[in-house]
PDB file of C-alpha atoms in Angstrom:
ATOM      1  CA  UNK A   1     194.465 129.298 148.873  1.00 86.00           C
ATOM      2  CA  UNK A   2     195.875 132.731 149.313  1.00 93.00           C
ATOM      3  CA  UNK A   3     195.891 135.556 146.686  1.00 97.00           C
ATOM      4  CA  UNK A   4     199.529 136.568 146.232  1.00 98.00           C
ATOM      5  CA  UNK A   5     200.133 139.989 145.423  1.00 98.00           C
ATOM      6  CA  UNK A   6     203.736 141.545 144.351  1.00 98.00           C
ATOM      7  CA  UNK A   7     204.123 145.400 144.803  1.00 97.00           C
ATOM      8  CA  UNK A   8     206.594 146.076 142.579  1.00 94.00           C
ATOM      9  CA  UNK A   9     208.219 149.267 140.444  1.00 91.00           C
ATOM     10  CA  UNK A  10     212.015 149.285 139.957  1.00 85.00           C
ATOM     11  CA  UNK A  11     211.687 153.101 140.295  1.00 86.00           C
ATOM     12  CA  UNK A  12     212.320 154.165 143.831  1.00 85.00           C
ATOM     13  CA  UNK A  13     210.158 156.740 145.780  1.00 87.00           C
ATOM     14  CA  UNK A  14     206.692 155.832 144.369  1.00 91.00           C
ATOM     15  CA  UNK A  15     205.063 154.935 147.526  1.00 93.00           C
ATOM     16  CA  UNK A  16     205.872 151.031 147.082  1.00 95.00           C
ATOM     17  CA  UNK A  17     206.451 150.300 150.682  1.00 96.00           C
ATOM     18  CA  UNK A  18     203.726 152.784 152.061  1.00 97.00           C
ATOM     19  CA  UNK A  19     201.338 150.713 149.875  1.00 98.00           C
ATOM     20  CA  UNK A  20     202.725 147.405 151.148  1.00 98.00           C
ATOM     21  CA  UNK A  21     202.381 148.344 154.758  1.00 98.00           C
ATOM     22  CA  UNK A  22     198.962 150.372 154.768  1.00 98.00           C
ATOM     23  CA  UNK A  23     197.152 147.812 152.154  1.00 98.00           C
ATOM     24  CA  UNK A  24     198.151 144.883 154.031  1.00 98.00           C
ATOM     25  CA  UNK A  25     196.962 146.452 157.331  1.00 98.00           C
ATOM     26  CA  UNK A  26     193.736 147.638 155.848  1.00 98.00           C
ATOM     27  CA  UNK A  27     192.883 144.365 154.538  1.00 98.00           C
ATOM     28  CA  UNK A  28     193.508 142.761 157.811  1.00 98.00           C
ATOM     29  CA  UNK A  29     191.476 145.390 159.451  1.00 97.00           C
ATOM     30  CA  UNK A  30     188.787 143.873 157.249  1.00 96.00           C
ATOM     31  CA  UNK A  31     189.420 140.625 159.062  1.00 96.00           C
ATOM     32  CA  UNK A  32     191.008 138.633 156.088  1.00 97.00           C
ATOM     33  CA  UNK A  33     194.112 136.552 157.224  1.00 97.00           C
ATOM     34  CA  UNK A  34     197.005 138.543 155.610  1.00 98.00           C
ATOM     35  CA  UNK A  35     200.729 138.166 155.519  1.00 98.00           C
ATOM     36  CA  UNK A  36     203.200 140.834 154.500  1.00 98.00           C
ATOM     37  CA  UNK A  37     206.557 139.417 152.899  1.00 98.00           C
ATOM     38  CA  UNK A  38     209.293 142.014 153.104  1.00 97.00           C
ATOM     39  CA  UNK A  39     212.026 140.987 150.646  1.00 96.00           C
ATOM     40  CA  UNK A  40     213.587 144.263 150.280  1.00 95.00           C
ATOM     41  CA  UNK A  41     217.052 144.607 152.083  1.00 94.00           C
ATOM     42  CA  UNK A  42     216.206 148.003 153.173  1.00 93.00           C
ATOM     43  CA  UNK A  43     213.451 146.205 155.646  1.00 95.00           C
ATOM     44  CA  UNK A  44     211.247 149.566 155.660  1.00 95.00           C
ATOM     45  CA  UNK A  45     207.914 147.413 155.846  1.00 96.00           C
ATOM     46  CA  UNK A  46     209.398 145.406 158.815  1.00 97.00           C
ATOM     47  CA  UNK A  47     210.180 148.414 160.742  1.00 95.00           C
ATOM     48  CA  UNK A  48     206.974 150.430 159.478  1.00 95.00           C
ATOM     49  CA  UNK A  49     205.027 147.596 161.282  1.00 95.00           C
ATOM     50  CA  UNK A  50     207.018 148.061 164.458  1.00 93.00           C
ATOM     51  CA  UNK A  51     208.812 144.684 164.042  1.00 93.00           C
ATOM     52  CA  UNK A  52     212.250 144.334 165.742  1.00 89.00           C
ATOM     53  CA  UNK A  53     214.269 142.012 167.792  1.00 86.00           C
ATOM     54  CA  UNK A  54     213.797 139.186 165.505  1.00 92.00           C
ATOM     55  CA  UNK A  55     216.386 136.498 164.764  1.00 92.00           C
ATOM     56  CA  UNK A  56     214.885 134.724 161.526  1.00 95.00           C
ATOM     57  CA  UNK A  57     213.759 136.479 158.438  1.00 95.00           C
ATOM     58  CA  UNK A  58     212.899 135.946 154.767  1.00 96.00           C
ATOM     59  CA  UNK A  59     216.736 135.477 154.212  1.00 95.00           C
ATOM     60  CA  UNK A  60     216.834 132.018 155.997  1.00 94.00           C
ATOM     61  CA  UNK A  61     213.713 131.099 154.173  1.00 95.00           C
ATOM     62  CA  UNK A  62     215.282 131.765 150.670  1.00 94.00           C
ATOM     63  CA  UNK A  63     218.651 130.068 151.454  1.00 91.00           C
ATOM     64  CA  UNK A  64     216.747 127.044 152.968  1.00 91.00           C
ATOM     65  CA  UNK A  65     218.340 126.967 156.441  1.00 93.00           C
ATOM     66  CA  UNK A  66     214.862 127.519 158.305  1.00 95.00           C
ATOM     67  CA  UNK A  67     211.393 126.461 157.524  1.00 95.00           C
ATOM     68  CA  UNK A  68     209.316 129.630 156.485  1.00 97.00           C
ATOM     69  CA  UNK A  69     206.751 128.896 159.288  1.00 96.00           C
ATOM     70  CA  UNK A  70     209.538 129.633 162.002  1.00 96.00           C
ATOM     71  CA  UNK A  71     210.255 132.851 160.196  1.00 97.00           C
ATOM     72  CA  UNK A  72     206.848 134.461 160.257  1.00 97.00           C
ATOM     73  CA  UNK A  73     205.958 136.780 162.941  1.00 96.00           C
ATOM     74  CA  UNK A  74     202.761 138.064 164.277  1.00 95.00           C
ATOM     75  CA  UNK A  75     202.175 141.772 164.404  1.00 95.00           C
ATOM     76  CA  UNK A  76     200.119 143.796 166.818  1.00 91.00           C
ATOM     77  CA  UNK A  77     197.000 143.701 164.339  1.00 96.00           C
ATOM     78  CA  UNK A  78     195.321 140.262 164.948  1.00 93.00           C
ATOM     79  CA  UNK A  79     194.911 139.562 161.476  1.00 97.00           C
ATOM     80  CA  UNK A  80     198.258 140.509 160.042  1.00 98.00           C
ATOM     81  CA  UNK A  81     201.502 138.563 160.080  1.00 98.00           C
ATOM     82  CA  UNK A  82     204.887 139.540 158.479  1.00 98.00           C
ATOM     83  CA  UNK A  83     207.852 137.642 157.051  1.00 98.00           C
ATOM     84  CA  UNK A  84     210.561 140.135 157.904  1.00 97.00           C
ATOM     85  CA  UNK A  85     213.537 141.379 156.054  1.00 96.00           C
ATOM     86  CA  UNK A  86     217.047 141.903 157.196  1.00 91.00           C
ATOM     87  CA  UNK A  87     220.339 143.610 155.721  1.00 88.00           C
ATOM     88  CA  UNK A  88     221.550 140.116 155.034  1.00 86.00           C
ATOM     89  CA  UNK A  89     219.436 140.265 151.818  1.00 90.00           C
ATOM     90  CA  UNK A  90     222.070 142.695 150.548  1.00 88.00           C
ATOM     91  CA  UNK A  91     224.254 139.821 149.608  1.00 84.00           C
ATOM     92  CA  UNK A  92     221.694 137.066 149.136  1.00 84.00           C
ATOM     93  CA  UNK A  93     221.551 137.754 145.229  1.00 82.00           C
ATOM     94  CA  UNK A  94     225.047 136.579 145.005  1.00 86.00           C
ATOM     95  CA  UNK A  95     224.274 133.500 147.129  1.00 89.00           C
ATOM     96  CA  UNK A  96     221.246 132.716 145.273  1.00 89.00           C
ATOM     97  CA  UNK A  97     222.851 132.624 141.821  1.00 89.00           C
ATOM     98  CA  UNK A  98     224.637 129.433 142.487  1.00 89.00           C
ATOM     99  CA  UNK A  99     221.468 127.688 143.804  1.00 91.00           C
ATOM    100  CA  UNK A 100     219.325 125.344 141.896  1.00 90.00           C
ATOM    101  CA  UNK A 101     215.982 126.457 140.791  1.00 92.00           C
ATOM    102  CA  UNK A 102     216.920 129.766 142.234  1.00 94.00           C
ATOM    103  CA  UNK A 103     213.978 131.652 140.715  1.00 94.00           C
ATOM    104  CA  UNK A 104     211.565 129.456 142.348  1.00 96.00           C
ATOM    105  CA  UNK A 105     213.058 129.728 146.183  1.00 95.00           C
ATOM    106  CA  UNK A 106     210.210 131.663 147.503  1.00 96.00           C
ATOM    107  CA  UNK A 107     207.380 130.018 145.634  1.00 97.00           C
ATOM    108  CA  UNK A 108     208.489 126.579 147.074  1.00 95.00           C
ATOM    109  CA  UNK A 109     208.547 128.066 150.556  1.00 95.00           C
ATOM    110  CA  UNK A 110     204.986 129.730 150.191  1.00 96.00           C
ATOM    111  CA  UNK A 111     203.591 126.349 149.124  1.00 95.00           C
ATOM    112  CA  UNK A 112     204.045 125.429 152.867  1.00 94.00           C
ATOM    113  CA  UNK A 113     202.033 128.258 154.461  1.00 96.00           C
ATOM    114  CA  UNK A 114     199.518 129.833 151.604  1.00 95.00           C
ATOM    115  CA  UNK A 115     196.570 127.786 152.882  1.00 96.00           C
ATOM    116  CA  UNK A 116     196.692 129.938 156.125  1.00 97.00           C
ATOM    117  CA  UNK A 117     196.084 133.295 154.369  1.00 97.00           C
ATOM    118  CA  UNK A 118     193.638 134.927 152.374  1.00 97.00           C
ATOM    119  CA  UNK A 119     196.115 137.699 151.048  1.00 98.00           C
ATOM    120  CA  UNK A 120     199.851 137.568 150.807  1.00 98.00           C
ATOM    121  CA  UNK A 121     201.460 140.752 149.836  1.00 98.00           C
ATOM    122  CA  UNK A 122     205.191 140.962 148.880  1.00 98.00           C
ATOM    123  CA  UNK A 123     207.131 144.267 149.202  1.00 97.00           C
ATOM    124  CA  UNK A 124     209.999 144.067 146.547  1.00 94.00           C
ATOM    125  CA  UNK A 125     213.324 146.076 146.406  1.00 91.00           C
ATOM    126  CA  UNK A 126     213.295 148.852 143.806  1.00 88.00           C
ATOM    127  CA  UNK A 127     215.217 146.667 141.212  1.00 86.00           C
ATOM    128  CA  UNK A 128     214.367 143.951 138.988  1.00 84.00           C
ATOM    129  CA  UNK A 129     217.131 141.416 140.459  1.00 89.00           C
ATOM    130  CA  UNK A 130     216.747 137.910 141.640  1.00 93.00           C
ATOM    131  CA  UNK A 131     214.816 138.903 144.611  1.00 94.00           C
ATOM    132  CA  UNK A 132     212.262 140.628 142.612  1.00 94.00           C
ATOM    133  CA  UNK A 133     212.197 137.493 140.154  1.00 94.00           C
ATOM    134  CA  UNK A 134     211.622 135.311 143.024  1.00 96.00           C
ATOM    135  CA  UNK A 135     208.652 137.484 144.008  1.00 97.00           C
ATOM    136  CA  UNK A 136     207.140 137.604 140.406  1.00 97.00           C
ATOM    137  CA  UNK A 137     207.487 133.661 139.940  1.00 97.00           C
ATOM    138  CA  UNK A 138     205.665 133.129 143.284  1.00 97.00           C
ATOM    139  CA  UNK A 139     202.918 135.380 142.679  1.00 97.00           C
ATOM    140  CA  UNK A 140     199.260 135.516 141.204  1.00 98.00           C
ATOM    141  CA  UNK A 141     199.612 139.242 140.112  1.00 98.00           C
ATOM    142  CA  UNK A 142     201.636 142.522 140.445  1.00 97.00           C
ATOM    143  CA  UNK A 143     200.291 145.733 141.724  1.00 98.00           C
ATOM    144  CA  UNK A 144     202.172 148.736 140.401  1.00 96.00           C
ATOM    145  CA  UNK A 145     202.390 151.975 142.187  1.00 96.00           C
ATOM    146  CA  UNK A 146     203.048 155.049 139.932  1.00 95.00           C
ATOM    147  CA  UNK A 147     203.514 158.348 141.536  1.00 93.00           C
ATOM    148  CA  UNK A 148     201.761 161.378 140.170  1.00 93.00           C
ATOM    149  CA  UNK A 149     205.011 163.468 139.276  1.00 89.00           C
ATOM    150  CA  UNK A 150     207.361 163.968 136.253  1.00 86.00           C
ATOM    151  CA  UNK A 151     208.717 160.932 134.874  1.00 87.00           C
ATOM    152  CA  UNK A 152     205.960 158.871 136.130  1.00 84.00           C
ATOM    153  CA  UNK A 153     206.108 156.352 133.379  1.00 84.00           C
ATOM    154  CA  UNK A 154     209.756 156.063 133.276  1.00 83.00           C
ATOM    155  CA  UNK A 155     211.128 152.726 133.682  1.00 81.00           C
ATOM    156  CA  UNK A 156     207.575 151.056 133.653  1.00 87.00           C
ATOM    157  CA  UNK A 157     208.365 149.584 130.068  1.00 87.00           C
ATOM    158  CA  UNK A 158     211.354 147.780 131.423  1.00 87.00           C
ATOM    159  CA  UNK A 159     209.039 146.328 134.398  1.00 90.00           C
ATOM    160  CA  UNK A 160     206.166 145.306 132.045  1.00 93.00           C
ATOM    161  CA  UNK A 161     208.904 143.826 129.857  1.00 93.00           C
ATOM    162  CA  UNK A 162     210.162 141.618 132.958  1.00 92.00           C
ATOM    163  CA  UNK A 163     206.599 140.643 133.774  1.00 94.00           C
ATOM    164  CA  UNK A 164     205.884 139.322 130.214  1.00 95.00           C
ATOM    165  CA  UNK A 165     209.375 137.375 130.384  1.00 95.00           C
ATOM    166  CA  UNK A 166     208.349 135.926 133.811  1.00 95.00           C
ATOM    167  CA  UNK A 167     204.733 135.152 132.395  1.00 96.00           C
ATOM    168  CA  UNK A 168     206.470 133.295 129.379  1.00 96.00           C
ATOM    169  CA  UNK A 169     209.166 131.410 131.029  1.00 95.00           C
ATOM    170  CA  UNK A 170     208.710 131.138 134.910  1.00 96.00           C
ATOM    171  CA  UNK A 171     204.850 131.815 135.667  1.00 97.00           C
ATOM    172  CA  UNK A 172     202.294 131.660 133.043  1.00 96.00           C
ATOM    173  CA  UNK A 173     199.486 132.834 135.414  1.00 95.00           C
ATOM    174  CA  UNK A 174     201.151 136.092 136.399  1.00 97.00           C
ATOM    175  CA  UNK A 175     198.944 139.139 135.793  1.00 96.00           C
ATOM    176  CA  UNK A 176     198.708 142.689 136.302  1.00 96.00           C
ATOM    177  CA  UNK A 177     196.299 143.099 139.467  1.00 97.00           C
ATOM    178  CA  UNK A 178     196.197 147.071 138.883  1.00 97.00           C
ATOM    179  CA  UNK A 179     198.056 150.430 138.574  1.00 97.00           C
ATOM    180  CA  UNK A 180     197.796 152.720 141.684  1.00 97.00           C
ATOM    181  CA  UNK A 181     198.297 156.296 141.356  1.00 96.00           C
ATOM    182  CA  UNK A 182     200.252 157.702 144.567  1.00 96.00           C
ATOM    183  CA  UNK A 183     201.371 161.084 145.786  1.00 95.00           C
ATOM    184  CA  UNK A 184     198.505 162.878 144.043  1.00 95.00           C
ATOM    185  CA  UNK A 185     198.324 166.559 144.768  1.00 93.00           C
ATOM    186  CA  UNK A 186     195.128 168.061 143.546  1.00 88.00           C
ATOM    187  CA  UNK A 187     196.596 171.852 143.519  1.00 90.00           C
ATOM    188  CA  UNK A 188     199.152 170.599 140.715  1.00 90.00           C
ATOM    189  CA  UNK A 189     198.059 170.711 136.942  1.00 92.00           C
ATOM    190  CA  UNK A 190     200.826 168.020 136.670  1.00 92.00           C
ATOM    191  CA  UNK A 191     199.326 165.444 138.875  1.00 94.00           C
ATOM    192  CA  UNK A 192     196.038 165.506 136.817  1.00 93.00           C
ATOM    193  CA  UNK A 193     198.065 165.280 133.697  1.00 93.00           C
ATOM    194  CA  UNK A 194     199.791 162.129 135.178  1.00 93.00           C
ATOM    195  CA  UNK A 195     196.311 160.524 135.988  1.00 94.00           C
ATOM    196  CA  UNK A 196     195.040 161.202 132.384  1.00 93.00           C
ATOM    197  CA  UNK A 197     198.232 159.651 131.051  1.00 92.00           C
ATOM    198  CA  UNK A 198     198.226 156.704 133.279  1.00 93.00           C
ATOM    199  CA  UNK A 199     194.586 155.963 132.581  1.00 94.00           C
ATOM    200  CA  UNK A 200     195.151 156.302 128.848  1.00 93.00           C
ATOM    201  CA  UNK A 201     197.951 153.848 128.977  1.00 90.00           C
ATOM    202  CA  UNK A 202     196.672 151.296 131.254  1.00 93.00           C
ATOM    203  CA  UNK A 203     192.778 151.743 130.948  1.00 94.00           C
ATOM    204  CA  UNK A 204     190.589 149.621 133.155  1.00 94.00           C
ATOM    205  CA  UNK A 205     193.694 148.220 135.101  1.00 95.00           C
ATOM    206  CA  UNK A 206     194.087 151.656 136.948  1.00 97.00           C
ATOM    207  CA  UNK A 207     192.428 151.514 140.429  1.00 97.00           C
ATOM    208  CA  UNK A 208     189.790 154.123 141.140  1.00 97.00           C
ATOM    209  CA  UNK A 209     191.360 154.704 144.341  1.00 98.00           C
ATOM    210  CA  UNK A 210     194.001 157.509 144.181  1.00 97.00           C
ATOM    211  CA  UNK A 211     196.504 158.158 147.108  1.00 97.00           C
ATOM    212  CA  UNK A 212     197.074 161.646 147.833  1.00 96.00           C
ATOM    213  CA  UNK A 213     200.010 163.285 149.445  1.00 94.00           C
ATOM    214  CA  UNK A 214     199.268 163.566 153.126  1.00 94.00           C
ATOM    215  CA  UNK A 215     201.310 164.320 156.232  1.00 95.00           C
ATOM    216  CA  UNK A 216     200.030 161.664 158.467  1.00 96.00           C
ATOM    217  CA  UNK A 217     200.575 158.892 155.707  1.00 96.00           C
ATOM    218  CA  UNK A 218     204.502 160.243 155.900  1.00 94.00           C
ATOM    219  CA  UNK A 219     204.436 160.529 159.541  1.00 96.00           C
ATOM    220  CA  UNK A 220     203.110 156.889 160.577  1.00 96.00           C
ATOM    221  CA  UNK A 221     206.463 154.832 159.581  1.00 94.00           C
ATOM    222  CA  UNK A 222     208.245 156.871 162.269  1.00 94.00           C
ATOM    223  CA  UNK A 223     205.880 155.582 164.702  1.00 96.00           C
ATOM    224  CA  UNK A 224     206.331 152.094 163.612  1.00 95.00           C
ATOM    225  CA  UNK A 225     202.548 152.016 162.686  1.00 96.00           C
ATOM    226  CA  UNK A 226     200.366 151.778 159.633  1.00 97.00           C
ATOM    227  CA  UNK A 227     198.257 155.018 158.971  1.00 97.00           C
ATOM    228  CA  UNK A 228     195.016 153.503 160.024  1.00 97.00           C
ATOM    229  CA  UNK A 229     196.588 152.959 163.537  1.00 96.00           C
ATOM    230  CA  UNK A 230     198.208 156.200 163.624  1.00 97.00           C
ATOM    231  CA  UNK A 231     195.288 158.352 162.417  1.00 97.00           C
ATOM    232  CA  UNK A 232     192.365 156.573 161.075  1.00 96.00           C
ATOM    233  CA  UNK A 233     190.494 159.689 160.006  1.00 97.00           C
ATOM    234  CA  UNK A 234     193.325 160.937 157.910  1.00 97.00           C
ATOM    235  CA  UNK A 235     193.174 161.226 154.059  1.00 97.00           C
ATOM    236  CA  UNK A 236     195.883 158.697 153.843  1.00 97.00           C
ATOM    237  CA  UNK A 237     193.976 156.107 155.813  1.00 97.00           C
ATOM    238  CA  UNK A 238     190.828 156.560 154.050  1.00 98.00           C
ATOM    239  CA  UNK A 239     192.646 156.257 150.783  1.00 98.00           C
ATOM    240  CA  UNK A 240     193.869 152.716 151.800  1.00 98.00           C
ATOM    241  CA  UNK A 241     190.880 151.752 153.282  1.00 98.00           C
ATOM    242  CA  UNK A 242     189.184 152.549 149.997  1.00 98.00           C
ATOM    243  CA  UNK A 243     191.949 150.609 148.141  1.00 98.00           C
ATOM    244  CA  UNK A 244     191.544 147.537 150.310  1.00 97.00           C
ATOM    245  CA  UNK A 245     187.722 147.614 149.444  1.00 97.00           C
ATOM    246  CA  UNK A 246     188.318 147.863 145.951  1.00 97.00           C
ATOM    247  CA  UNK A 247     190.927 144.972 146.021  1.00 97.00           C
ATOM    248  CA  UNK A 248     188.540 142.752 147.795  1.00 96.00           C
ATOM    249  CA  UNK A 249     185.695 143.617 145.368  1.00 94.00           C
ATOM    250  CA  UNK A 250     187.768 143.015 142.276  1.00 92.00           C
ATOM    251  CA  UNK A 251     188.708 139.511 143.706  1.00 92.00           C
ATOM    252  CA  UNK A 252     185.247 138.723 144.531  1.00 83.00           C
ATOM    253  CA  UNK A 253     185.528 138.141 147.934  1.00 78.00           C
ATOM    254  CA  UNK A 254     182.916 138.748 150.493  1.00 65.00           C
ATOM    255  CA  UNK A 255     184.188 141.601 152.802  1.00 54.00           C
ATOM    256  CA  UNK A 256     184.213 140.032 156.418  1.00 56.00           C
ATOM    257  CA  UNK A 257     183.932 143.379 158.221  1.00 52.00           C
ATOM    258  CA  UNK A 258     182.972 146.921 157.118  1.00 51.00           C
ATOM    259  CA  UNK A 259     186.286 148.881 157.435  1.00 53.00           C
ATOM    260  CA  UNK A 260     184.856 152.076 156.444  1.00 50.00           C
TER     261      UNK A 260
END
């Protein structure tokens, strides 16, 4: 049974999609069967893994016109599949409003395929609408990226409130997987202050791994590759390899392959 983890923060520019691409790739590199679901209409996770020329997507899965198995695509990494996004998702929230059990559409679809995978990661749009709600309802836990910049905690209260509402009304087992500090710049006092503030607020929920600002990490999407394939020796690649190891250990899973 797959561990289903939503990567969410309604604040944009926090490294959410970067984390979705590179964490899923790093976990797959450890030979865990991994599925990345791109439920963001911007489809950046899809393009970031070099997936194009596809006809079916998560959109057809949600509205029920296609079986989820037919929409999943292989990537160039042996243990990594993707359920791609499409611009059609922009109008999907309007379509979903009138559907029965609209908050459970993704959950119902994933029941058909979750036995195939060890991990399922879901990249959400930077909003708390019906698409994100579907992701939260279907998931076991939420990973929250927080950038080491001014206003880092802005809007987190709203996200945590949404998680609590989902937990009470739709998914009682939903938990916080952890908080990931991103875009850390050791030269800036502000970055260190944000780290202290976030650790004070979230305590043990904060991952030990911190993702540093890194040119290679920023360049990799333009080459349609996760950073471990673009430059495995870069700081960004090592950060996400470390995060994958930490996540695997937190979930008490025996690492199948040394990815260090």
